[in-house]
mmCIF file of C-alpha atoms in Angstrom:
data_model
loop_
_atom_site.group_PDB
_atom_site.id
_atom_site.type_symbol
_atom_site.label_atom_id
_atom_site.label_comp_id
_atom_site.label_asym_id
_atom_site.label_seq_id
_atom_site.Cartn_x
_atom_site.Cartn_y
_atom_site.Cartn_z
ATOM 1 C CA GLN A 1 -12.345 9.124 -11.987
ATOM 2 C CA VAL A 2 -9.750 9.400 -9.242
ATOM 3 C CA ARG A 3 -6.231 10.172 -10.409
ATOM 4 C CA LEU A 4 -3.121 10.436 -8.257
ATOM 5 C CA VAL A 5 0.077 11.509 -9.984
ATOM 6 C CA GLU A 6 3.455 11.421 -8.285
ATOM 7 C CA SER A 7 6.389 13.530 -9.429
ATOM 8 C CA GLY A 8 9.781 14.649 -8.211
ATOM 9 C CA GLY A 9 11.682 11.386 -8.369
ATOM 10 C CA GLY A 10 15.142 11.109 -9.845
ATOM 11 C CA VAL A 11 18.755 10.305 -9.112
ATOM 12 C CA VAL A 12 20.289 11.820 -5.974
ATOM 13 C CA GLN A 13 23.565 11.295 -4.193
ATOM 14 C CA PRO A 14 23.734 9.702 -0.739
ATOM 15 C CA GLY A 15 23.086 12.363 1.879
ATOM 16 C CA GLY A 16 21.069 14.416 -0.567
ATOM 17 C CA SER A 17 17.475 15.609 -0.510
ATOM 18 C CA LEU A 18 14.427 15.316 -2.710
ATOM 19 C CA ARG A 19 10.821 16.439 -2.515
ATOM 20 C CA LEU A 20 8.115 14.238 -3.974
ATOM 21 C CA SER A 21 4.700 15.561 -4.917
ATOM 22 C CA CYS A 22 1.361 13.836 -5.331
ATOM 23 C CA ALA A 23 -1.331 15.665 -7.288
ATOM 24 C CA ALA A 24 -4.897 14.483 -6.808
ATOM 25 C CA SER A 25 -7.876 14.897 -9.121
ATOM 26 C CA GLY A 26 -11.356 13.368 -9.245
ATOM 27 C CA LEU A 27 -11.221 13.006 -5.464
ATOM 28 C CA SER A 28 -12.596 15.226 -2.712
ATOM 29 C CA PHE A 29 -9.036 15.612 -1.536
ATOM 30 C CA THR A 30 -9.889 17.533 1.614
ATOM 31 C CA MET A 31 -11.947 14.556 2.838
ATOM 32 C CA TYR A 32 -9.199 11.935 2.642
ATOM 33 C CA GLY A 33 -6.184 10.964 4.634
ATOM 34 C CA MET A 34 -3.201 10.226 2.412
ATOM 35 C CA HIS A 35 -0.267 7.841 2.554
ATOM 36 C CA TRP A 36 3.157 7.302 1.043
ATOM 37 C CA VAL A 37 4.253 3.719 0.352
ATOM 38 C CA ARG A 38 7.395 2.512 -1.382
ATOM 39 C CA GLN A 39 8.727 -0.596 -3.073
ATOM 40 C CA ALA A 40 12.464 -1.161 -3.346
ATOM 41 C CA PRO A 41 13.715 -3.136 -6.371
ATOM 42 C CA GLY A 42 12.834 -6.801 -5.977
ATOM 43 C CA LYS A 43 11.302 -6.175 -2.538
ATOM 44 C CA GLY A 44 7.852 -5.884 -1.022
ATOM 45 C CA LEU A 45 5.715 -2.904 -0.087
ATOM 46 C CA GLU A 46 6.661 -0.632 2.805
ATOM 47 C CA TRP A 47 4.395 1.988 4.373
ATOM 48 C CA LEU A 48 6.202 5.258 5.023
ATOM 49 C CA ALA A 49 3.875 7.985 6.213
ATOM 50 C CA PHE A 50 0.288 9.164 6.669
ATOM 51 C CA ILE A 51 -1.323 12.564 6.987
ATOM 52 C CA ARG A 52 -4.899 13.168 8.101
ATOM 53 C CA TYR A 53 -7.416 14.844 5.781
ATOM 54 C CA ASP A 54 -6.856 18.215 7.434
ATOM 55 C CA GLY A 55 -3.147 17.800 8.160
ATOM 56 C CA SER A 56 -3.785 17.722 11.915
ATOM 57 C CA ASN A 57 -1.948 14.437 12.476
ATOM 58 C CA LYS A 58 1.050 12.932 10.744
ATOM 59 C CA TYR A 59 2.705 9.569 11.265
ATOM 60 C CA HIS A 60 6.006 8.297 9.912
ATOM 61 C CA ALA A 61 7.534 4.826 9.861
ATOM 62 C CA ASP A 62 10.540 4.339 12.134
ATOM 63 C CA SER A 63 12.727 3.680 9.078
ATOM 64 C CA VAL A 64 12.248 7.263 7.870
ATOM 65 C CA LYS A 65 11.387 9.159 11.030
ATOM 66 C CA GLY A 66 13.534 12.255 11.389
ATOM 67 C CA ARG A 67 14.574 12.120 7.714
ATOM 68 C CA PHE A 68 11.279 12.225 5.796
ATOM 69 C CA THR A 69 8.356 14.594 6.381
ATOM 70 C CA ILE A 70 4.851 14.313 4.966
ATOM 71 C CA SER A 71 2.765 17.414 4.310
ATOM 72 C CA ARG A 72 -0.211 18.526 2.235
ATOM 73 C CA ASP A 73 -1.699 21.606 0.595
ATOM 74 C CA ASN A 74 -5.464 21.196 0.480
ATOM 75 C CA SER A 75 -5.919 24.417 -1.472
ATOM 76 C CA ASN A 76 -4.034 22.824 -4.390
ATOM 77 C CA ASN A 77 -5.018 19.152 -3.879
ATOM 78 C CA LYS A 78 -1.400 18.133 -3.355
ATOM 79 C CA MET A 79 0.598 16.073 -0.919
ATOM 80 C CA TYR A 80 4.336 16.049 -0.447
ATOM 81 C CA LEU A 81 7.157 13.936 0.938
ATOM 82 C CA GLU A 82 10.277 15.846 1.884
ATOM 83 C CA MET A 83 13.196 13.396 1.957
ATOM 84 C CA ASN A 84 16.537 14.316 3.547
ATOM 85 C CA SER A 85 19.716 12.409 4.370
ATOM 86 C CA LEU A 86 18.931 9.916 1.643
ATOM 87 C CA ARG A 87 20.615 6.519 1.690
ATOM 88 C CA ALA A 88 21.163 3.831 -0.910
ATOM 89 C CA GLU A 89 18.476 1.744 0.778
ATOM 90 C CA ASP A 90 15.908 4.488 0.066
ATOM 91 C CA THR A 91 16.116 3.583 -3.625
ATOM 92 C CA ALA A 92 12.572 2.584 -4.545
ATOM 93 C CA VAL A 93 9.417 3.419 -6.414
ATOM 94 C CA TYR A 94 7.403 5.771 -4.220
ATOM 95 C CA TYR A 95 3.604 5.662 -4.371
ATOM 96 C CA CYS A 96 1.001 7.967 -2.941
ATOM 97 C CA ALA A 97 -2.322 6.445 -1.959
ATOM 98 C CA SER A 98 -5.596 7.652 -0.507
ATOM 99 C CA ASP A 99 -6.982 6.154 2.674
ATOM 100 C CA LEU A 100 -10.112 4.066 2.180
ATOM 101 C CA GLY A 101 -11.788 5.557 5.237
ATOM 102 C CA GLY A 102 -11.938 9.207 4.200
ATOM 103 C CA TYR A 103 -12.260 11.239 7.405
ATOM 104 C CA PHE A 104 -11.947 8.092 9.517
ATOM 105 C CA ASP A 105 -8.343 6.977 8.936
ATOM 106 C CA TRP A 106 -8.929 3.326 8.232
ATOM 107 C CA GLY A 107 -5.334 2.541 7.358
ATOM 108 C CA TYR A 108 -6.142 0.792 4.075
ATOM 109 C CA PHE A 109 -4.893 2.053 0.721
ATOM 110 C CA ASP A 110 -7.671 2.637 -1.769
ATOM 111 C CA CYS A 111 -6.526 4.620 -4.821
ATOM 112 C CA TRP A 112 -2.868 4.631 -5.852
ATOM 113 C CA GLY A 113 -0.689 6.651 -8.164
ATOM 114 C CA GLN A 114 1.622 5.023 -10.696
ATOM 115 C CA GLY A 115 4.689 5.820 -8.640
ATOM 116 C CA THR A 116 7.888 7.805 -9.061
ATOM 117 C CA LEU A 117 11.344 6.239 -8.981
ATOM 118 C CA VAL A 118 13.942 7.534 -6.554
ATOM 119 C CA THR A 119 17.499 6.310 -7.042
ATOM 120 C CA VAL A 120 20.105 7.126 -4.415
ATOM 121 C CA SER A 121 23.537 6.560 -5.888
ATOM 122 C CA SER A 122 26.889 8.249 -6.211
ATOM 123 C CA GLU B 1 5.504 -4.138 15.260
ATOM 124 C CA ILE B 2 3.206 -6.814 13.891
ATOM 125 C CA VAL B 3 4.900 -9.162 11.425
ATOM 126 C CA LEU B 4 2.870 -10.751 8.636
ATOM 127 C CA THR B 5 4.120 -13.997 7.103
ATOM 128 C CA GLN B 6 2.736 -15.071 3.746
ATOM 129 C CA SER B 7 2.895 -18.564 2.347
ATOM 130 C CA PRO B 8 3.820 -19.972 0.017
ATOM 131 C CA ALA B 9 6.315 -17.554 -1.509
ATOM 132 C CA THR B 10 5.469 -18.749 -5.017
ATOM 133 C CA LEU B 11 2.626 -20.731 -6.545
ATOM 134 C CA SER B 12 2.669 -22.183 -10.053
ATOM 135 C CA LEU B 13 -0.853 -22.711 -11.346
ATOM 136 C CA SER B 14 -2.926 -22.931 -14.504
ATOM 137 C CA PRO B 15 -5.866 -20.727 -15.514
ATOM 138 C CA GLY B 16 -9.103 -22.056 -14.078
ATOM 139 C CA GLU B 17 -7.514 -23.459 -10.939
ATOM 140 C CA ARG B 18 -8.564 -22.482 -7.434
ATOM 141 C CA VAL B 19 -5.978 -20.551 -5.414
ATOM 142 C CA THR B 20 -5.626 -20.246 -1.663
ATOM 143 C CA LEU B 21 -3.079 -17.825 -0.244
ATOM 144 C CA SER B 22 -2.188 -17.647 3.429
ATOM 145 C CA CYS B 23 -1.225 -14.742 5.691
ATOM 146 C CA ARG B 24 -0.321 -15.232 9.344
ATOM 147 C CA ALA B 25 0.134 -12.410 11.859
ATOM 148 C CA SER B 26 2.605 -12.469 14.751
ATOM 149 C CA GLN B 27 -0.222 -11.345 17.045
ATOM 150 C CA SER B 28 -3.937 -10.828 16.665
ATOM 151 C CA VAL B 29 -5.002 -8.131 14.220
ATOM 152 C CA SER B 30 -8.714 -8.870 14.713
ATOM 153 C CA SER B 31 -10.219 -8.381 11.239
ATOM 154 C CA TYR B 32 -8.026 -5.419 10.309
ATOM 155 C CA LEU B 33 -6.438 -7.053 7.322
ATOM 156 C CA ALA B 34 -6.368 -6.221 3.624
ATOM 157 C CA TRP B 35 -5.145 -7.905 0.451
ATOM 158 C CA TYR B 36 -3.565 -6.205 -2.566
ATOM 159 C CA GLN B 37 -2.644 -7.351 -6.053
ATOM 160 C CA LYS B 38 0.573 -6.038 -7.583
ATOM 161 C CA LYS B 39 1.698 -6.447 -11.185
ATOM 162 C CA PRO B 40 5.095 -5.297 -12.521
ATOM 163 C CA GLY B 41 5.065 -1.653 -13.515
ATOM 164 C CA GLN B 42 1.590 -1.104 -12.120
ATOM 165 C CA ALA B 43 0.256 0.367 -8.899
ATOM 166 C CA PRO B 44 -1.021 -2.025 -6.244
ATOM 167 C CA ARG B 45 -4.761 -2.678 -6.287
ATOM 168 C CA LEU B 46 -6.884 -3.083 -3.169
ATOM 169 C CA LEU B 47 -8.828 -6.343 -3.334
ATOM 170 C CA ILE B 48 -10.117 -7.052 0.162
ATOM 171 C CA TYR B 49 -10.323 -5.007 3.358
ATOM 172 C CA GLY B 50 -11.587 -5.836 6.817
ATOM 173 C CA ALA B 51 -10.527 -9.444 6.109
ATOM 174 C CA SER B 52 -13.558 -10.261 3.957
ATOM 175 C CA ASN B 53 -14.957 -7.145 2.273
ATOM 176 C CA ARG B 54 -14.378 -6.850 -1.447
ATOM 177 C CA ALA B 55 -13.247 -3.418 -2.579
ATOM 178 C CA THR B 56 -15.204 -1.532 -5.215
ATOM 179 C CA GLY B 57 -15.055 -3.176 -8.626
ATOM 180 C CA ILE B 58 -13.359 -6.390 -7.473
ATOM 181 C CA PRO B 59 -14.875 -9.485 -9.099
ATOM 182 C CA PRO B 60 -16.560 -12.064 -6.881
ATOM 183 C CA ARG B 61 -13.986 -14.747 -7.678
ATOM 184 C CA PHE B 62 -11.819 -12.996 -5.050
ATOM 185 C CA SER B 63 -12.776 -13.690 -1.440
ATOM 186 C CA GLY B 64 -11.096 -13.232 1.919
ATOM 187 C CA SER B 65 -11.585 -14.943 5.245
ATOM 188 C CA GLY B 66 -10.067 -15.239 8.680
ATOM 189 C CA SER B 67 -9.647 -13.295 11.894
ATOM 190 C CA GLY B 68 -7.135 -13.004 14.680
ATOM 191 C CA THR B 69 -3.848 -14.317 13.308
ATOM 192 C CA ASP B 70 -4.775 -16.499 10.305
ATOM 193 C CA PHE B 71 -6.160 -15.189 7.036
ATOM 194 C CA THR B 72 -6.821 -16.535 3.566
ATOM 195 C CA LEU B 73 -7.306 -15.013 0.142
ATOM 196 C CA THR B 74 -9.091 -17.320 -2.276
ATOM 197 C CA ILE B 75 -9.397 -16.928 -6.029
ATOM 198 C CA SER B 76 -12.106 -19.357 -7.073
ATOM 199 C CA SER B 77 -10.977 -19.768 -10.689
ATOM 200 C CA LEU B 78 -7.798 -18.152 -11.945
ATOM 201 C CA GLU B 79 -8.139 -15.807 -14.886
ATOM 202 C CA PRO B 80 -5.088 -14.920 -17.038
ATOM 203 C CA GLU B 81 -5.042 -11.413 -15.566
ATOM 204 C CA ASP B 82 -4.757 -12.757 -12.005
ATOM 205 C CA PHE B 83 -1.127 -13.791 -12.326
ATOM 206 C CA ALA B 84 0.579 -11.303 -10.035
ATOM 207 C CA VAL B 85 2.050 -10.844 -6.563
ATOM 208 C CA TYR B 86 -0.404 -10.680 -3.677
ATOM 209 C CA TYR B 87 0.315 -8.844 -0.430
ATOM 210 C CA CYS B 88 -1.533 -8.861 2.857
ATOM 211 C CA GLN B 89 -1.472 -5.769 5.064
ATOM 212 C CA GLN B 90 -2.591 -5.118 8.637
ATOM 213 C CA ARG B 91 -3.755 -1.899 10.271
ATOM 214 C CA SER B 92 -4.452 -3.049 13.815
ATOM 215 C CA ASN B 93 -3.376 -0.364 16.288
ATOM 216 C CA TRP B 94 -1.688 1.530 13.505
ATOM 217 C CA PRO B 95 0.708 3.203 13.017
ATOM 218 C CA PRO B 96 2.620 1.465 11.798
ATOM 219 C CA VAL B 97 0.879 -0.349 8.985
ATOM 220 C CA THR B 98 2.777 -3.473 7.920
ATOM 221 C CA PHE B 99 2.748 -5.690 4.839
ATOM 222 C CA GLY B 100 3.529 -9.343 4.351
ATOM 223 C CA GLY B 101 6.363 -10.389 2.089
ATOM 224 C CA GLY B 102 4.054 -11.349 -0.761
ATOM 225 C CA THR B 103 3.046 -14.482 -2.665
ATOM 226 C CA LYS B 104 3.775 -14.677 -6.372
ATOM 227 C CA VAL B 105 1.146 -16.505 -8.419
ATOM 228 C CA GLN B 106 2.762 -17.539 -11.678
ATOM 229 C CA ILE B 107 1.690 -19.504 -14.715
ATOM 230 C CA LYS B 108 2.524 -23.196 -14.590
#
């Protein structure tokens, strides 16, 4: 059974930094591209970033480009989101999700974690 | 960036009723469209991808149709566990991937 578990959320001041982790199990992690998606309180879903199965390509949404960085460690079945220069509008539940297409980067979100809450507030 | 518009914003229905949700794209996304179900406090769940393909484990009462700019998610007979928010998502020429604003299906 596939399990994705996010961690690292919490309360941070505006301008601060946070690193989120996503630990994968029950999944051939090295075969799957991975995404980060968030949902702000009372809002819809927003795609943030994607990293290919081997880390060779990374894409970030314009809203976080230059502030957030996606990475992965295939030896430990983990993915990360480094978040800098945080703003109040980054307050959200952050989800990691595996790409449905495996090696082929389909851009659909198959398995999801339960999310970790990030609150940016002074 | 491709904008997805979902309608209606909210639907009030009873169990057993048939549901049709709409998603319209600002430009053609071919068949590169998915639908997700989201309940409070839970992770989203992939229902449909490629406009009409049911994801693994999704019951047949869920079906998707459409291509180009107009798409539909149909639930043939609402079960109590289907009351949730539904989002469409496109991946045509991604990145970026974009989502619609969601349709809430609530109990009448």
